[in-house]
XYZ file of C-alpha atoms in Angstrom:
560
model
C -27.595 74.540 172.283
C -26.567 71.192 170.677
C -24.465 71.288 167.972
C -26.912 68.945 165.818
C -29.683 71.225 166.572
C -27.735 74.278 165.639
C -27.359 73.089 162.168
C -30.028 72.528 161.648
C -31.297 76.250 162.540
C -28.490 77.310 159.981
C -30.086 74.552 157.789
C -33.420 76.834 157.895
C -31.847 79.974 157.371
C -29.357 78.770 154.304
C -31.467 76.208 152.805
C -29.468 75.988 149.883
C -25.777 75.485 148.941
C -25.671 77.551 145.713
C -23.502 75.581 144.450
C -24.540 71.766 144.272
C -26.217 70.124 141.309
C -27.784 67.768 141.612
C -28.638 68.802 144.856
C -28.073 66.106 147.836
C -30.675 64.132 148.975
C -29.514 64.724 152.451
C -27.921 67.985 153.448
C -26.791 70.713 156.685
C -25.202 73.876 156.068
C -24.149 76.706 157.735
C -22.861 80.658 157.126
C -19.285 80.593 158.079
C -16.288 81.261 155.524
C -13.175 78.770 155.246
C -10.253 79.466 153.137
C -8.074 76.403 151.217
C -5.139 76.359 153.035
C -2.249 76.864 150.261
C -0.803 73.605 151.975
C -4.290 71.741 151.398
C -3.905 68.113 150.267
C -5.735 65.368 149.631
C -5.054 62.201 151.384
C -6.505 58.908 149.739
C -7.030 56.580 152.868
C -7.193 53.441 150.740
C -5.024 50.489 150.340
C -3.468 50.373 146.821
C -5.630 52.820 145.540
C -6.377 52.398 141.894
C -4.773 54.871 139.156
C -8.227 56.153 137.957
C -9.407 57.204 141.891
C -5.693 58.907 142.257
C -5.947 60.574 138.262
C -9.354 61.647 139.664
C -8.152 62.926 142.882
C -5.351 64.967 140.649
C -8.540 66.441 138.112
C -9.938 67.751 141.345
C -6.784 69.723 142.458
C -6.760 71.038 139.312
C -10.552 71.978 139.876
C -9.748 73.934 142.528
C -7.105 76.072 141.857
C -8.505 76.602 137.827
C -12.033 76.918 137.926
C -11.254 80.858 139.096
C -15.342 81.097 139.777
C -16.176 83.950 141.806
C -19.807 83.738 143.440
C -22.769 84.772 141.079
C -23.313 88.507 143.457
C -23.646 91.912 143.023
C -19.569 92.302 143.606
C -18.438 89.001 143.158
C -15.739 88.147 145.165
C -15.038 91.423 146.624
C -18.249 90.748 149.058
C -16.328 88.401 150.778
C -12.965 90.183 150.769
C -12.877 91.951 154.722
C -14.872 88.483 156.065
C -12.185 85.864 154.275
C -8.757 87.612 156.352
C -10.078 85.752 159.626
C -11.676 82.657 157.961
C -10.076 79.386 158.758
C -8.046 77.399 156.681
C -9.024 73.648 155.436
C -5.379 71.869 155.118
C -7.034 68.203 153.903
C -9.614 66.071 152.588
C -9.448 62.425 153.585
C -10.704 59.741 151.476
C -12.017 56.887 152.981
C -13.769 53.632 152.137
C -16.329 52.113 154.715
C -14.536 48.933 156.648
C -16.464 46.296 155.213
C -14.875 47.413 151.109
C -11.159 47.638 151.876
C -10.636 44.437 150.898
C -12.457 44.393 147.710
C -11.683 47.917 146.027
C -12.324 47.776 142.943
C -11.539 51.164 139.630
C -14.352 53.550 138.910
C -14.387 52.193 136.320
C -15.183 48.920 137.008
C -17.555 49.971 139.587
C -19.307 52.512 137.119
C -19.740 50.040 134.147
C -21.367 47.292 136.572
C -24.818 45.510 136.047
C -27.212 48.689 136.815
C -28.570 46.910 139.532
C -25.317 46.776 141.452
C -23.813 50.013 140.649
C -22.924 51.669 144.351
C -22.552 55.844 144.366
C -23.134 56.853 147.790
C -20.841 58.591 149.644
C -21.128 61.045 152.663
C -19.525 64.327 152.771
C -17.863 66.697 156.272
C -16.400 69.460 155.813
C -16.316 71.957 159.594
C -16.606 75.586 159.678
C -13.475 75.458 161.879
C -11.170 74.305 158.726
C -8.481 71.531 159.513
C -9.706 68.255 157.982
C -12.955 67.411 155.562
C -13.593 63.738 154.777
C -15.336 62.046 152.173
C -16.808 58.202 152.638
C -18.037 55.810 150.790
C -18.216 52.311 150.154
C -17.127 52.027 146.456
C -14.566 54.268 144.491
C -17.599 55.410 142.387
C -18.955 56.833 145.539
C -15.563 58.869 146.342
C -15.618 59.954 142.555
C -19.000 60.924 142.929
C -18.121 63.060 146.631
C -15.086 64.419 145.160
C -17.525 65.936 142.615
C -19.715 67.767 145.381
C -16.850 68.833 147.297
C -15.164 70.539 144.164
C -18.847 72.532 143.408
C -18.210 74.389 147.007
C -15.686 76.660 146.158
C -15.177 79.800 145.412
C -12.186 82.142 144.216
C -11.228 85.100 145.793
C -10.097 88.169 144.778
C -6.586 87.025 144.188
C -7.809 83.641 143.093
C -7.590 81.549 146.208
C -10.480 79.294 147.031
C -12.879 79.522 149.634
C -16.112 78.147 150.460
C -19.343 80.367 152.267
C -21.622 78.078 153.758
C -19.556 75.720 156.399
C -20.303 73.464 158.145
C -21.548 71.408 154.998
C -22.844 67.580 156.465
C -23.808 65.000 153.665
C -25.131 62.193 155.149
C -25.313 58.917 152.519
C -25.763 61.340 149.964
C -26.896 58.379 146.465
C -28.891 58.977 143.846
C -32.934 58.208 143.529
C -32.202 56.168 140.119
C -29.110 54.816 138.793
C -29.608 55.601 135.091
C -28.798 59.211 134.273
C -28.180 59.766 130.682
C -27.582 61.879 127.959
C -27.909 60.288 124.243
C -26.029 61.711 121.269
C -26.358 60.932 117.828
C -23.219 60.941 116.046
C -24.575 59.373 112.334
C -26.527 62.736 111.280
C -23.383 64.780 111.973
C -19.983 63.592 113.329
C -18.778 64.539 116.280
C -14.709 63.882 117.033
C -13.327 62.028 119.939
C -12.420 65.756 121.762
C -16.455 66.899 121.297
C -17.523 63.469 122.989
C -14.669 63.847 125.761
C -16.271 66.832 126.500
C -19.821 66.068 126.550
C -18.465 63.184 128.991
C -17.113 65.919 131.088
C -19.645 68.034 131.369
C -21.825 65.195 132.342
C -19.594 63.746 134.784
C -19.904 67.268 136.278
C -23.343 66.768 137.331
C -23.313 63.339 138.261
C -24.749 61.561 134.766
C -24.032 57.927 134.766
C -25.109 56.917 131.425
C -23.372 57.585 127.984
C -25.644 56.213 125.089
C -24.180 56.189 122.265
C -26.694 56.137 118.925
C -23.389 55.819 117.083
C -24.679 54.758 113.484
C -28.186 55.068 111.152
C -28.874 55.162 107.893
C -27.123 58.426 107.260
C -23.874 57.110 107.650
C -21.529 54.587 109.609
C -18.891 55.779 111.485
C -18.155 52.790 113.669
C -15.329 50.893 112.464
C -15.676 47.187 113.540
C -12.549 45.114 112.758
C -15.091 42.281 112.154
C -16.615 44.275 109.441
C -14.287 46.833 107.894
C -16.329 47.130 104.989
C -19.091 49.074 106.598
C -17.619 52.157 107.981
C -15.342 52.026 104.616
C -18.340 52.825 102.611
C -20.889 54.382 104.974
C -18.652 56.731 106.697
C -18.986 60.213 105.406
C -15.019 60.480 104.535
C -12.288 58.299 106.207
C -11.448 61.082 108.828
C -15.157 60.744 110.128
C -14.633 57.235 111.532
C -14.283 56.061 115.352
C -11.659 53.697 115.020
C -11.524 50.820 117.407
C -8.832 52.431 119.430
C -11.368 55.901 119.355
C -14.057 53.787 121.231
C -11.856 52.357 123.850
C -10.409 55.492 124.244
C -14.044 56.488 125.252
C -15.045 53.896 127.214
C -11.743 54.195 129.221
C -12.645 58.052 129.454
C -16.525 57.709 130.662
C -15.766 54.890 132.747
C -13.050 56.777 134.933
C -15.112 59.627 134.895
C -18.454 57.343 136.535
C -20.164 56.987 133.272
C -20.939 53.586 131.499
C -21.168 53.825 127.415
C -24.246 52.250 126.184
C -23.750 51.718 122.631
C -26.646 51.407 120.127
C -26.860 49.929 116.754
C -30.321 50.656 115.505
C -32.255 47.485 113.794
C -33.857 46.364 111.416
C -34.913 50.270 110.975
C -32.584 53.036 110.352
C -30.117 50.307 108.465
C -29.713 52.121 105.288
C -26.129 53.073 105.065
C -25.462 48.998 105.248
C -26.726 48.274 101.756
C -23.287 50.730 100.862
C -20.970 47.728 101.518
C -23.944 44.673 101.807
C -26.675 45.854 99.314
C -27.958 41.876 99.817
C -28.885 43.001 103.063
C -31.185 45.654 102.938
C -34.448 45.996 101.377
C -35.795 48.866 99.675
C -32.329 51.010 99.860
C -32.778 54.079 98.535
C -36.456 54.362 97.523
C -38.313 56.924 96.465
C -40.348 58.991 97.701
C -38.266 58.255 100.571
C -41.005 58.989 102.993
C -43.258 56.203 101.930
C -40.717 54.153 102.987
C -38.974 55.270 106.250
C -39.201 58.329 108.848
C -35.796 59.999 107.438
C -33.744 59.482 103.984
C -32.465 57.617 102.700
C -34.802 54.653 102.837
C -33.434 51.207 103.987
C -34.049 48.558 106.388
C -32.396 45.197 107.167
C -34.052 42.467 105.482
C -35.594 40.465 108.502
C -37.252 37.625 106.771
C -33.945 36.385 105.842
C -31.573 33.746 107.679
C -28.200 35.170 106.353
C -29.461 38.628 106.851
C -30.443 37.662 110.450
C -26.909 35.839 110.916
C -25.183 38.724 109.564
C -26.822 41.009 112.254
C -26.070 39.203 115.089
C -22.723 38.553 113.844
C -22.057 42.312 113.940
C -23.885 43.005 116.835
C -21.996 40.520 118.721
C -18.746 41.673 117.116
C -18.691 45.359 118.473
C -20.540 44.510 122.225
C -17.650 41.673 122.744
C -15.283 44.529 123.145
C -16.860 46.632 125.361
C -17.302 46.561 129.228
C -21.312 47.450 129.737
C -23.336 45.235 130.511
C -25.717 47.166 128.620
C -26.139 47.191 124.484
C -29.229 48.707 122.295
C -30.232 46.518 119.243
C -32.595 50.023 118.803
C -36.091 48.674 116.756
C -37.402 52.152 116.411
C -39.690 53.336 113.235
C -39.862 49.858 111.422
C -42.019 50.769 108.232
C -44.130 47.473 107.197
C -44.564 49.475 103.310
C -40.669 48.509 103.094
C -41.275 44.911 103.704
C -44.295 44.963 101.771
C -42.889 46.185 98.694
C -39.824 44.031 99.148
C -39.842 41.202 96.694
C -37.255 39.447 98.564
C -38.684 39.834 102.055
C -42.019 38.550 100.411
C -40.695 35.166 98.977
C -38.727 34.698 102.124
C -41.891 35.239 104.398
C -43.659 32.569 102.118
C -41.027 30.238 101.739
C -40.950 30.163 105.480
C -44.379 30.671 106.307
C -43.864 33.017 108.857
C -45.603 36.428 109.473
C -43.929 40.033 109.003
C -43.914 39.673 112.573
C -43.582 36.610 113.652
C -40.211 36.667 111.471
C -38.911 40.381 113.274
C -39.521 38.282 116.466
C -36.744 35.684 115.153
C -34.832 38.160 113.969
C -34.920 40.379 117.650
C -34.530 37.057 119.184
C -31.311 35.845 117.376
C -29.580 39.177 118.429
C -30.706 39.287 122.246
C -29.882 35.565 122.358
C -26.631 36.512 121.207
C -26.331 39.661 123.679
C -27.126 37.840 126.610
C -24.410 34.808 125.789
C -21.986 37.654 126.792
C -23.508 38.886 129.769
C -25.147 41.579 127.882
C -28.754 43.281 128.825
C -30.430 43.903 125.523
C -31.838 47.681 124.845
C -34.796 48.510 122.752
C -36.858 51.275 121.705
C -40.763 51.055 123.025
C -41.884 50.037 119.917
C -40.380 46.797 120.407
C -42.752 46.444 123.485
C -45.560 47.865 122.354
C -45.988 47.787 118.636
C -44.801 44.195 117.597
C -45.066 40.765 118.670
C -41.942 40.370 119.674
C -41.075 38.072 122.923
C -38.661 40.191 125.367
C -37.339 38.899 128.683
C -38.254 40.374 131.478
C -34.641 41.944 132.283
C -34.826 44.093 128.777
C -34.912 47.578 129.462
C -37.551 49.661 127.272
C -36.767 53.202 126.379
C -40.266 54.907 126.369
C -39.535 57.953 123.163
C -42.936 58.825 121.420
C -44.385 60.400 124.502
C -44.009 59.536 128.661
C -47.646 59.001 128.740
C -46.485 55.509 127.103
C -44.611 54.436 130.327
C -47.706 52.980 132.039
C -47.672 50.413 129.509
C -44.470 49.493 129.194
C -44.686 49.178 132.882
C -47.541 46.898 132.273
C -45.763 44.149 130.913
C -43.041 44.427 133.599
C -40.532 45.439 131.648
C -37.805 47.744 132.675
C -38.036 51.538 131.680
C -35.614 54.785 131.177
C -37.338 57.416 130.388
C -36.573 59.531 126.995
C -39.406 61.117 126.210
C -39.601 63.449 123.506
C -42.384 65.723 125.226
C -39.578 66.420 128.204
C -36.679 65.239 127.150
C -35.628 65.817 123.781
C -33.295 68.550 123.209
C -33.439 69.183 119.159
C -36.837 70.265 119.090
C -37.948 73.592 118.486
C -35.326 74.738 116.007
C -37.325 74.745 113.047
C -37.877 71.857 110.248
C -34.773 70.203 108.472
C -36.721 69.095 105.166
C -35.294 70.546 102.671
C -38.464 72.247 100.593
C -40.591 72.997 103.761
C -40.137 76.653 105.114
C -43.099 77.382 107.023
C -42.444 74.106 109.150
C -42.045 73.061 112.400
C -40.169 70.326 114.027
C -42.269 67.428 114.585
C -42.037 67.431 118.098
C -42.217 71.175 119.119
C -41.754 73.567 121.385
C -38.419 73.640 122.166
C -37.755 71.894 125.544
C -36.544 74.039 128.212
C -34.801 72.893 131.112
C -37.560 74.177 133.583
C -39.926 71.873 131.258
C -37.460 68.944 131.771
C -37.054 69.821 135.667
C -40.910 69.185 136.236
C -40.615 65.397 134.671
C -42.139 63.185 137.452
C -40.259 59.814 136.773
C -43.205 57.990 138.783
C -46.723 59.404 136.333
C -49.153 57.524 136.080
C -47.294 53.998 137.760
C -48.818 52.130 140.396
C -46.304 51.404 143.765
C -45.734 48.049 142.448
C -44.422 49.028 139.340
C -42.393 51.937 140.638
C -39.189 49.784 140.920
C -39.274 49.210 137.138
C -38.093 52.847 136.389
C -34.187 52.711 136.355
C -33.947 56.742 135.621
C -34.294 58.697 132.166
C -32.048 60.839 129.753
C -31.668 64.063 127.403
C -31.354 63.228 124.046
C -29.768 65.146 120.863
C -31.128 63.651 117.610
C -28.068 65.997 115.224
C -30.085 66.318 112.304
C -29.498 70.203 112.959
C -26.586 69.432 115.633
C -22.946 69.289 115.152
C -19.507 70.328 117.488
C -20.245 73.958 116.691
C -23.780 73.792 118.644
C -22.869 70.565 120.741
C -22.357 72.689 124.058
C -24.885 75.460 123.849
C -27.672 73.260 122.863
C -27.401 70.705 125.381
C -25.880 72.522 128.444
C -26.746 73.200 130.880
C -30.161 72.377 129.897
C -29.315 68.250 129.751
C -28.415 69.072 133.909
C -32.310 69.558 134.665
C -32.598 65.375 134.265
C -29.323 64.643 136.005
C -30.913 66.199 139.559
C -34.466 64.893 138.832
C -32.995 61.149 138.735
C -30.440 61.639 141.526
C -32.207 63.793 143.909
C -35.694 62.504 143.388
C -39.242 63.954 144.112
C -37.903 66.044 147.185
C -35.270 68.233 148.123
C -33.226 67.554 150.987
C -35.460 69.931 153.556
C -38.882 67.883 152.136
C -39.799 70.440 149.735
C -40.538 69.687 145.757
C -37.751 70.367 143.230
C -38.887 74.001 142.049
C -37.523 75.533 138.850
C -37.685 78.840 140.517
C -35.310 78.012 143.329
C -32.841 75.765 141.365
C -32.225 78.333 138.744
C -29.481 79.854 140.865
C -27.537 76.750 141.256
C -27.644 76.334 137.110
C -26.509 79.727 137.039
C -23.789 78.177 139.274
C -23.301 75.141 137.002
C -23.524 77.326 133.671
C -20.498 79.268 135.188
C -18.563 76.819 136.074
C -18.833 74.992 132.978
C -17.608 77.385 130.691
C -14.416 77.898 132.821
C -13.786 74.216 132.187
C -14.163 74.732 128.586
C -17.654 73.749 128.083
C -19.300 76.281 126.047
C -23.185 76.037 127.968
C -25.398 78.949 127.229
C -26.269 81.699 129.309
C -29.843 80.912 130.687
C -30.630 84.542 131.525
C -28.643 88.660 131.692
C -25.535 88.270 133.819
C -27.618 90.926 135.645
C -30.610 88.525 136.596
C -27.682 85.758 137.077
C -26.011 88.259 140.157
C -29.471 88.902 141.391
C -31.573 86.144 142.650
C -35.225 86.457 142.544
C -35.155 89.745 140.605
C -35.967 88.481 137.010
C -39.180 86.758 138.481
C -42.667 87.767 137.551
C-alpha cells in the first residue's frame, strides 16, 4: 500500500488529534508513539532570525518539558507506559521559511500587527512516526509562531515526566485560518485589571491561536489610560493612582501581544460612555452626572462628549490621535455605542451650539465622527465603530471601516448591506458576562439584560456566514468573545472567560468544516477543550473545569 493512502486509512480510524485547538483545516494522523529525545532541539533554519521568533522558540522548550500534561484517560499516563520503551525518539524540529521570504523576514510582531488584509499565518506541519526530524514551514514568522503552537499541543508527559506524542505520523498541509480576526475584548474601566492579568489573558489566547486583543480600555466609570498628551484625565478619572496603565504599561503590552501573534486594538468609546472626562474637562461633557441616571445613558454615571461643539470636537481628535500615534495597529475604535439623544436634548449648550450652527443632532455627530476618522486615517489608521454608527445615525463611513455588529448577529445582514466590513460580537453568542445575575444595585429579582449565560457549545454553533449572500461573504473579517467587567475583575478573569472564549478562536480559524469534511460538532470537540482546559491551568491560567474529571477521562460517557 502507498504510504499516502495509508494515512489516510489511519486518518479514518483516528480522526482526531485530541489535542489541537483550533483544529487544522487540513490534517493526517496516525497511532504510533514517539518519545522527545532528551537531546531534542530546535533548529531555526532562518537567516538572522529575529529575537521574538528565537524568545518564542525558547517559550516552546519550556512548553514541553513544563506543561507535565498526562493524557485525559482512565490511567493517564500509565496506559502508555509498556508501549513508550520501544517508541522512537524525535531529536529536532526544523524551522523553515518558504524560498521566496528569506529575504524579507520580518518579527512576529511586525507581521502580526499588519493591515488585516495582509496578515500571513499559514504554516505546514511533519512530524514521522519513525522520530528523527519534524519540520515546520511557513512563509512568515507569524506562521512558524503559529506551527510552533500546534506542535507544542501534541505532547504528552509520561510517567516520569518525559514527553511523548500518540498519534504519529501528524501531516499539516498549509494549515491558515478561515478569518484573520480572532478576538477576545476586555473591559478594563468597570474593574481594573493589572498588566500581569492582561499578560495572561494574552497568553491564554495566544494558546489557541487568537489574533486580536481589543482593548475597551476606558468609559465613563473611570480612566485608566494615561496619555502623556493629556495627563489630566487618568489623574482624575482613574480609580486611585495605582489603577493607571502608564505609557510604558501599554507598550509593554503591545510588545507582549505582538510577539505572541496578537495585534492590540485599542478603543476609546465616543461621544457615549465619556463621562469620567468631565472629571478633568467638565466643558466637555454634557449632562455629567444627571439624574435619574438612566434617562440619560445605558450605565451611571451619565455623560457624553458634547458633539455640537468645535473645541469639544478638536479636543477629541486631539486625544484620539494622541494615544493611536504610539501604537503599531493599524486598527483603532473611536466606539459610538449607546448615544442617548435625551442628553443632547436637555443640554443647553449642545442646543445653542446646534442653532448657532444650524446643523442637526446628527448631521453635527457626523462632523464630529468625521473629524476623528479623518484624523485616524492621516496615520495609517482603520477606524473601528460600534454598529450603531452604521445603522442608527447618519453618519458617512468609508468603505474600509470595520463595523462591530453587538445588539444581536441577526444585524450583520445589514451592516453587510452597506458594504461595510464586519467582526462579529454578538451578544446572543458571544458575550461572556451574561447570565450572572443583574448588577443594579436595588433590583434582586433581576436578570442580566442579555441572558442566558453563553456557553461555549452556544458560541461553537455561531455560523460567521447567516443570513449573507456569496457576494458579501468576503466582508466578514472573523468575530470575538467579549467581557463587559461590570461583575468581572482578576479574581474571575480566568474562570469566566476560559476556556469558554476558545469556542470562537476554532470557529474563525477552522471554519464551517473540519479537516475530514464534517461540521464543527460540540459533542466531538469537547474532548479537545478538555485538552485545552488542562493544559491551561498548568500554564497558570486558572480556566474552569467544563465537566467531573470523571466525564473529562471518559469520552462519550457523560452524553445523553
Amino acid at each position: 500500500m502507498k504510504t499516502d493512502n495509508l494515512l489516510l486509512v489511519l486518518f479514518a480510524v483516528y480522526p482526531v488529534v485530541r489535542a489541537l485547538w483550533p483544529m487544522p483545516r487540513s490534517l493526517q494522523t496516525g497511532t504510533t508513539l514517539v518519545k522527545l529525545s532528551p537531546s531534542f532541539s530546535i533548529e531555526v533554519d532562518v537567516a538572522h532570525p529575529p529575537q521574538d521568533l528565537l524568545d518564542a522558540v525558547s517559550r516552546t522548550n519550556q512548553h514541553l518539558k513544563g506543561d507535565m500534561l498526562q493524557r485525559l484517560i482512565v490511567g493517564r499516563a500509565s496506559s502508555d507506559t509498556a508501549a513508550l520503551v520501544h517508541a522512537p525518539s524525535l531529536t529536532k524540529l526544523s524551522l523553515t521559511l518558504a524560498p521566496a521570504e528569506v529575504t524579507s523576514v520580518k518579527s512576529i510582531m511586525a507581521e502580526a500587527t499588519k493591515d488585516i488584509a495582509s496578515r500571513r499565518e499559514g504554516y505546514s506541519l511533519t512530524l514521522p512516526a519513525s522520530g528523527g526530524a519534524a519540520s515546520i514551514v511557513a512563509n512568515s514568522t507569524l506562521g512558524l509562531f503559529r506551527g510552533l503552537t500546534t506542535f507544542e499541543q501534541l505532547w504528552y508527559a509520561d510517567s516520569a515526566g518525559d514527553p511523548y506524542t500518540y498519534q504519529a505520523p501528524v501531516i499539516i498541509a498549509d494549515d491558515s485560518p478561515a478569518y484573520p480576526y480572532r478576538g477576545f475584548m476586555l473591559d478594563t474601566a468597570r474593574n481594573f485589571f493589572s498588566v500581569s492579568d492582561i499578560k495572561r489573558t494574552l497568553d491564554a489566547m495566544s494558546m489557541v491561536k487568537m489574533s486580536q486583543f481589543h482593548w475597551h480600555v476606558v468609559d465613563s466609570q473611570s480612566f485608566p489610560l494615561s496619555i502623556p498628551d493629556f495627563p489630566e484625565l487618568s489623574q482624575n478619572g482613574a480609580y486611585s493612582s495605582s489603577e493607571v496603565y502608564s505609557s510604558s504599561d501599554v507598550q509593554d503590552i503591545v510588545t507582549y501581544a505582538g510577539t505572541r501573534g496578537i495585534d492590540v486594538l485599542m478603543e476609546i468609546d465616543t461621544p457615549g460612555h465619556t463621562a469620567i472626562i468631565s472629571t478633568s474637562h467638565p466643558e466637555h461633557v454634557a449632562c455629567a452626572q444627571a439624574t435619574p441616571w438612566e434617562n440619560f445613558a445605558n450605565e451611571p454615571p451619565a455623560g457624553q462628549l458634547r458633539l455640537a461643539s468645535a473645541a469639544t470636537t478638536n479636543f477629541t481628535t486631539s486625544l484620539i490621535t494622541s494615544i493611536a500615534k504610539t501604537l503599531p495597529s493599524t486598527l483603532f475604535s473611536t466606539g459610538g455605542d449607546e448615544l442617548n439623544v435625551n442628553c443632547y436634548t436637555q443640554d443647553a449648550q449642545t442646543q445653542a451650539e446646534l442653532d448657532e450652527s444650524g446643523k442637526t443632532l446628527e448631521e453635527a455627530l457626523n462632523t464630529f465622527t468625521q473629524s476623528s476618522h479623518d484624523a485616524l486615517k492621516a496615520l495609517g489608521k482603520t477606524p473601528v465603530v460600534w454598529e450603531e454608527m452604521a445603522l442608527d445615525h447618519n453618519v458617512t463611513l468609508s468603505n474600509s471601516t470595520v463595523i462591530m455588529v453587538w445588539i444581536s448577529s441577526q444585524d450583520a445582514a445589514a451592516v453587510a448591506a452597506k458594504n461595510l466590513r464586519i467582526v462579529h460580537s454578538p451578544s446572543d453568542y458571544f458575550y461572556l458576562d451574561c447570565g450572572a445575575g443583574e448588577w443594579i444595585g436595588n433590583d434582586p429579582a433581576a436578570n442580566s439584560w442579555c441572558d442566558p449565560f453563553k456557553s461555549w457549545q452556544k458560541a461553537y454553533t455561531f455560523d460567521p456566514l447567516a443570513n449573507l449572500t456569496e457576494a458579501q461573504t468576503s466582508l466578514v473579517l472573523g468575530g470575538q468573545q467579549l467581557l463587559w467587567a461590570e461583575q468581572s475583575g482578576p479574581e474571575n478573569l480566568d474562570s469566566i472567560a476560559w476556556p469558554r472564549a476558545a469556542a470562537s478562536a476554532e470557529v474563525f480559524w477552522t471554519g464551517a468544516t473540519l479537516p475530514d469534511g464534517t461540521p464543527l460538532n460540540g459533542t466531538t470537540a469537547l474532548p479537545r477543550l478538555h485538552d485545552v482546559r488542562f493544559r491551561m491551568v498548568q500554564r497558570g491560567i486558572n480556566a474552569i473545569a467544563l465537566q467531573p474529571q470523571w466525564c473529562a477521562l471518559r469520552d462519550g460517557q457523560c452524553n445523553m
